[in-house]
Coordinates of C-alpha atoms in Angstrom, one line a residue:
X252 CA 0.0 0.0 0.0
X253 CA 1.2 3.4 -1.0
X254 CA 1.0 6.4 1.5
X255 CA -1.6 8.6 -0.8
X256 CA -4.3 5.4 -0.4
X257 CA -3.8 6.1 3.3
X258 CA -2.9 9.8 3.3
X259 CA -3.9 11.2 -0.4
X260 CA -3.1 15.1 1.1
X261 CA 0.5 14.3 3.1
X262 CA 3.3 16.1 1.0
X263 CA 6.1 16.0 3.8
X264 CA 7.1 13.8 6.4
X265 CA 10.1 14.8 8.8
X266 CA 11.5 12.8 12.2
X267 CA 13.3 14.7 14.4
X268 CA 15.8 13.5 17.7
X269 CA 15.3 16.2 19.9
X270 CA 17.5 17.4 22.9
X271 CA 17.6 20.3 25.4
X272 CA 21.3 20.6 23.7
X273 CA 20.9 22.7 20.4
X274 CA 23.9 20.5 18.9
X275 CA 21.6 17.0 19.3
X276 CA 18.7 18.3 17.7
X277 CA 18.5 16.8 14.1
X278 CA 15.4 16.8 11.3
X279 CA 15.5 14.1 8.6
X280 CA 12.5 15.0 6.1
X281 CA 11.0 13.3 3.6
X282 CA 8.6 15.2 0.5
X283 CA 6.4 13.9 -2.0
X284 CA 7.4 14.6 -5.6
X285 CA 5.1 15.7 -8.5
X286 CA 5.1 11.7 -9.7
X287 CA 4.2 10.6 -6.1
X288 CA 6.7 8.8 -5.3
X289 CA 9.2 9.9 -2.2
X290 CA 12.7 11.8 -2.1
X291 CA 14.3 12.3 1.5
X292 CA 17.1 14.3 2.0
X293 CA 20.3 14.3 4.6
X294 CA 19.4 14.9 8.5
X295 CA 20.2 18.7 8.6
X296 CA 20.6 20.6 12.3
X297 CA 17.3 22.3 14.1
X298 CA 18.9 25.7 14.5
X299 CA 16.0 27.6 15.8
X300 CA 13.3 25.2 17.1
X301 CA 10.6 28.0 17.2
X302 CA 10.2 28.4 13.6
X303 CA 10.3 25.2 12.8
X304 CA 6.7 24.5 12.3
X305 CA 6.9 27.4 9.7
X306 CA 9.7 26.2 8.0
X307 CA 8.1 22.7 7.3
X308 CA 4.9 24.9 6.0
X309 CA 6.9 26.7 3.8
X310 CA 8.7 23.2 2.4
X311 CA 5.7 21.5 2.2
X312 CA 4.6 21.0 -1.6
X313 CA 1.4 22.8 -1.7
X314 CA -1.5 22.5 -1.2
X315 CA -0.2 19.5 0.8
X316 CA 0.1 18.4 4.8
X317 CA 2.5 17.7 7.0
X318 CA 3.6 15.4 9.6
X319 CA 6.2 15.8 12.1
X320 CA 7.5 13.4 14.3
X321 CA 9.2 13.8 17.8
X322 CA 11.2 11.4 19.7
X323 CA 9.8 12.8 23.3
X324 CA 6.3 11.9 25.2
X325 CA 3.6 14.3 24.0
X326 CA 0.8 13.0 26.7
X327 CA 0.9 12.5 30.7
X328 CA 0.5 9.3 32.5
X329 CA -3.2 8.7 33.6
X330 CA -2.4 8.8 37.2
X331 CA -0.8 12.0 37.5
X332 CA -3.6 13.4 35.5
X333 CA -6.1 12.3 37.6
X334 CA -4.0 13.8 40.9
X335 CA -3.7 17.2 38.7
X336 CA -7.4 17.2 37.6
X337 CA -6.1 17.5 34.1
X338 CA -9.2 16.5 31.7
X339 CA -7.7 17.3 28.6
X340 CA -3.8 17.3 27.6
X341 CA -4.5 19.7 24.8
X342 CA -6.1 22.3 26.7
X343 CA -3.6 21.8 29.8
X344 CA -0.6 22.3 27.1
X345 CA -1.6 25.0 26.4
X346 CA -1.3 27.1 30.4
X347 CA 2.0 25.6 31.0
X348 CA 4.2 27.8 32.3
X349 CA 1.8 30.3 33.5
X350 CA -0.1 31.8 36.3
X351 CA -0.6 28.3 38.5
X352 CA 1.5 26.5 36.3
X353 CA 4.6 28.9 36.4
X354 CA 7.4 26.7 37.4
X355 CA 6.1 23.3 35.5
X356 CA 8.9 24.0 33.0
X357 CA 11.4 24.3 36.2
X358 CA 12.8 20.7 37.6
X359 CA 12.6 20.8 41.1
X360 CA 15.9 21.5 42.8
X361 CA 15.3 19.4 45.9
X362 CA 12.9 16.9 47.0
X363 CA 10.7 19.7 49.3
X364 CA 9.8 21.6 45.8
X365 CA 8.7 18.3 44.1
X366 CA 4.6 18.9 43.4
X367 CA 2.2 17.9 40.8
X368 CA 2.5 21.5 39.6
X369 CA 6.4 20.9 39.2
X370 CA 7.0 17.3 38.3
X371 CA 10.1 17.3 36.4
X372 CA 12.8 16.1 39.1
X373 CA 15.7 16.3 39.7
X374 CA 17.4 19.7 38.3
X375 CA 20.8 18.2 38.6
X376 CA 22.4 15.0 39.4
X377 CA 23.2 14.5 43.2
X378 CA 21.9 12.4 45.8
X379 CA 18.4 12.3 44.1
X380 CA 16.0 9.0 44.6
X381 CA 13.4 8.1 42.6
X382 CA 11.3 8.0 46.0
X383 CA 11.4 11.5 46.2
X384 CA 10.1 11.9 43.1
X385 CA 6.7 9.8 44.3
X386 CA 6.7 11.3 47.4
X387 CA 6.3 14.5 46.1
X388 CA 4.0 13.5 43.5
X389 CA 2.0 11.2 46.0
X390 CA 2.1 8.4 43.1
X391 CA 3.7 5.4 42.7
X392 CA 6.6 4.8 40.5
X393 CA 4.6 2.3 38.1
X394 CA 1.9 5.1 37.9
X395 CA 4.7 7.5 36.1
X396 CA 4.2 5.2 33.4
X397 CA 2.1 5.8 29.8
X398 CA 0.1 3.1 28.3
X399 CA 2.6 3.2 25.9
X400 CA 5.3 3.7 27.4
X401 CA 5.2 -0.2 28.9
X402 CA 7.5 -2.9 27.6
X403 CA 5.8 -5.4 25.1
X404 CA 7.6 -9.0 24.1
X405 CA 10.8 -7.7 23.2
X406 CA 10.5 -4.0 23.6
X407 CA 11.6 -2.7 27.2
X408 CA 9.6 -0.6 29.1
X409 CA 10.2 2.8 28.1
X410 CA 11.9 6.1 30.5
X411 CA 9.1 7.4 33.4
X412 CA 9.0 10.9 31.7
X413 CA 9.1 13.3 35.0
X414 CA 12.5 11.5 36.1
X415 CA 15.5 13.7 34.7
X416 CA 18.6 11.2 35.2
X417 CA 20.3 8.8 33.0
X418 CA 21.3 8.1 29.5
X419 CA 17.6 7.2 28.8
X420 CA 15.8 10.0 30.3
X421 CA 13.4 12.0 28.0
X422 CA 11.9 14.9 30.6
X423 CA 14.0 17.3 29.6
X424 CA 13.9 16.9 25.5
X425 CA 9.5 16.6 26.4
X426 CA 10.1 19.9 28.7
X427 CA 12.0 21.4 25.3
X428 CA 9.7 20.8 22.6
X429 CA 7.0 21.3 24.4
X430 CA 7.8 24.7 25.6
X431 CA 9.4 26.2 22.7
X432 CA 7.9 24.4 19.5
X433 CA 4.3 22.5 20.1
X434 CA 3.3 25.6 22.3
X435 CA 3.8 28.0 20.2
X436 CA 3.1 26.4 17.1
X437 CA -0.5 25.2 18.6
X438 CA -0.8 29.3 20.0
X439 CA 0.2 31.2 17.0
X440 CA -0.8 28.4 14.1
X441 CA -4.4 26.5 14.9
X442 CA -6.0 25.5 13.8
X443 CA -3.3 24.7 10.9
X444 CA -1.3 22.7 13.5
X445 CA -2.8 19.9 15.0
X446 CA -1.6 17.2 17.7
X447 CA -2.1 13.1 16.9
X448 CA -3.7 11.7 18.5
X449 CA -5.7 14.8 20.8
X450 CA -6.9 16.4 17.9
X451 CA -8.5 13.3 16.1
X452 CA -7.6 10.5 13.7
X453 CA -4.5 11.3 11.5
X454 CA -6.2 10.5 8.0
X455 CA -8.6 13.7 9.4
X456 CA -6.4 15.7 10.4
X457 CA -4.2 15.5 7.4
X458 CA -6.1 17.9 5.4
X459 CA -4.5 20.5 3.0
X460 CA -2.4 22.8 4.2
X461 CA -2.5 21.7 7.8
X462 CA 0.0 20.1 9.7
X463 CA 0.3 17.3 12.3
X464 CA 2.4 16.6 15.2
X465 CA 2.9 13.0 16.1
X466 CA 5.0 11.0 19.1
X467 CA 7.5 8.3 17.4
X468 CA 9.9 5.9 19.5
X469 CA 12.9 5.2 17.3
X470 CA 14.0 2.1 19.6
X471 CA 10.7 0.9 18.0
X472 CA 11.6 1.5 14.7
X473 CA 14.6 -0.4 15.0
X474 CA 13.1 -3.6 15.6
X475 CA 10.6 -3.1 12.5
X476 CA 13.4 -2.2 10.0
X477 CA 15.8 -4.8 11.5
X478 CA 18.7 -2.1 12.0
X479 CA 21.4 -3.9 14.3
X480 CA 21.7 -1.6 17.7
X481 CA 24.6 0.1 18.9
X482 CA 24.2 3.6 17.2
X483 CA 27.0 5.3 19.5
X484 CA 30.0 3.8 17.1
X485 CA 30.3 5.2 14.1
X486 CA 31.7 1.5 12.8
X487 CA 28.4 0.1 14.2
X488 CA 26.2 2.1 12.3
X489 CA 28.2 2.0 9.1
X490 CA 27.4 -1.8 9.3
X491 CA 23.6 -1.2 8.6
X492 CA 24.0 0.7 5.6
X493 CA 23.0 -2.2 3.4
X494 CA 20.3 -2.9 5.8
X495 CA 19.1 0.8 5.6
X496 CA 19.3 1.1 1.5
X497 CA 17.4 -2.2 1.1
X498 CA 14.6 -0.6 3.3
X499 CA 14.5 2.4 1.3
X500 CA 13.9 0.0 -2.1
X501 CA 11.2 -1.5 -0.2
X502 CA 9.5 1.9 0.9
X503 CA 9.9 3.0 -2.8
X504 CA 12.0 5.9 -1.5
X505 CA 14.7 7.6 -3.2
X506 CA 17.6 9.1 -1.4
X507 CA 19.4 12.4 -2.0
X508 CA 23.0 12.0 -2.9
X509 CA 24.3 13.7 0.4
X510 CA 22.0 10.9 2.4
X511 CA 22.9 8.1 0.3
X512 CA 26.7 9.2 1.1
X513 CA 26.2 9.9 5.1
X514 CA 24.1 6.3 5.3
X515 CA 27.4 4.6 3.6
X516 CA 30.2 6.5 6.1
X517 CA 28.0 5.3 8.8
X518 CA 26.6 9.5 9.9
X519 CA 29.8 10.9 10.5
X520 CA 30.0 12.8 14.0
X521 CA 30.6 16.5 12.2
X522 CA 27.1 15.7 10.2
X523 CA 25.0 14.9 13.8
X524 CA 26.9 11.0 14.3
X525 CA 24.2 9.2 16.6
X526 CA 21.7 11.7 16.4
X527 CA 21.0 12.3 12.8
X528 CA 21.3 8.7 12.2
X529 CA 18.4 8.2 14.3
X530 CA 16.5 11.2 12.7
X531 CA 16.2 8.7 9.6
X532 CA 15.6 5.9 11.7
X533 CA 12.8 7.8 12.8
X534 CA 12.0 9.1 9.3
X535 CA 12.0 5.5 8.0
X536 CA 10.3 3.7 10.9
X537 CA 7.7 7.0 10.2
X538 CA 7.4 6.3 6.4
X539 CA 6.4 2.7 6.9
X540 CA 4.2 3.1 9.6
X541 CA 1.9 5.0 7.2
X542 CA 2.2 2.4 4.1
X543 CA 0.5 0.1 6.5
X544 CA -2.5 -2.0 4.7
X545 CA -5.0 -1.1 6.6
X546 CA -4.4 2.2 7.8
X547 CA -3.0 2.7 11.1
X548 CA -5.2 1.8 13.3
X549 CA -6.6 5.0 15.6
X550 CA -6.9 4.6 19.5
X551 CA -10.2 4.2 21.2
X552 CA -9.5 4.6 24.4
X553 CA -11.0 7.8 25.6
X554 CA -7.4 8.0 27.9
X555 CA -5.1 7.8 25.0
X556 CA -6.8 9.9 22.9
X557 CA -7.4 12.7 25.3
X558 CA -4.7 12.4 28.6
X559 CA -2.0 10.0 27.1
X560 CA -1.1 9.9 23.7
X561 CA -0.1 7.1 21.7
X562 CA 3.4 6.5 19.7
X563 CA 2.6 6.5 16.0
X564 CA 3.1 3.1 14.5
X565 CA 2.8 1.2 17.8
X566 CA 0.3 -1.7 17.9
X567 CA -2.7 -0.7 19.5

């Protein structure tokens, strides 16, 4: 099945791995051409993050949509929500950072400033315990935890997005892209910018000259393309290239001559290394989600679709 069965109005697809550091965030995009097949290009650097929803507009064949992918949690766990009396994750996105909600972008410092108003703990590493975190939160750990966030055969449950430490975390990235790109974008560009799967199913949303904001989980992607792990070694991910061009064939996707070149050198560190090379693991995992025959299938659950979100391509 070919994406305009599913989608006939998508024109641009882009992944991006996102980071608080401005040197780790990196887009990989992908745009229809006027014969309908696909063409993506080389993961390029996200230089000013709150612009970026223009700047897809702007590349976006018209009068076609857009999706864009992030690699962070766009939803709360369940639990906290109902602690915070949050009905609606949309609508709560939207007061973040202000009035009663001032410090939510600020993780708390110590344990005493730990509150369902500031979540996001700890600031810094120290002698912080994941106990403090629930304490202040009055949950327990296992309620920190999305629906889809939860380890399934062999995919490992995934990080508890208000804890800040270790090499898995993904608060601070969420805190980052929340604040200073789906905020804004949602503020200054709805109804044109929607978010899957708040805002309704994807084949409604994707409507001309609209754009869509989805949740994507590259670790899942790697599974589904069969890309061999151990990104942080520029040796280990030369070793998928074949892997990753044969994937390509089978999405019908051509590659630029800069990508084609980065995907054979393995993503050298000066072009983004780790980073950009999941960018088009994202990109792909993305592209192949939505050639799926049937259609992706939507949640029902009235929690997904309005408190937790849902990772696109993730069985349902």
């Amino acid at each position: 099945m070919n994406i305009a069965a599913n989608y006939p109005h998508l024109a641009l697809v882009a992944a991006a791995d996102w980071s608080c550091n401005p040197k780790k965030r990196w887009l990989a995009l992908a745009t229809r051409q006027e014969d309908g097949k696909w063409q993506a290009a080389a993961p390029v650097q996200v230089t000013e993050p709150r612009s970026l929803l223009a700047d897809l507009a702007s590349l976006t064949p018209q009068p076609g949509a857009w999706l864009l992918g992030f690699d962070f949690p766009i939803g709360i766990p369940a639990r906290y929500a109902e602690r915070a009396g949050v009905c609606s994750f949309l609508e709560w996105l939207l007061h973040l950072g202000q009035g009663v909600w001032s410090d939510f972008f600020q993780p708390a410092r110590h344990p005493g400033e730990v509150s369902l108003r500031r979540p996001f703990y700890p600031a810094r590493h120290g002698a912080s315990q994941r106990s403090h975190l629930t304490s202040g939160l009055g949950l327990a750990w296992e309620d920190l935890y999305r629906q889809c966030d939860l380890g399934k055969g062999k995919r490992p449950t995934a990080a508890a997005l208000f804890w800040t430490l270790g090499a898995r975390q993904v608060g601070k990235a969420a805190m980052h892209g929340w604040q200073h790109v789906i905020q804004p974008g949602l503020r200054c560009q709805a109804p044109a910018v929607t978010l899957w799967p708040f805002s309704g199913a994807l084949h409604n949303l994707l409507q001309p000259a609209t754009g869509v904001i989805a949740e994507i989980y590259p670790a899942e992607y790697y599974r589904m393309l069969g890309v061999a792990a151990g990104k942080r070694k520029i040796e280990r991910r030369r070793l998928n290239a074949a892997r990753l061009f044969s994937y390509a064939q089978k999405l019908e996707l051509a590659l630029d001559a800069s990508l084609g070149d980065q995907i054979e050198r393995g993503f050298p560190d000066h072009q983004g290394g780790d980073d950009a090379f999941d960018a088009i693991i994202g990109l792909f995992g993305m592209l192949a989600a939505l050639r799926q025959e049937p259609a992706l299938p939507e949640p029902e659950d009235k929690l997904i679709r309005e408190i937790e979100g849902w990772i696109l391509g993730q069985e349902i």
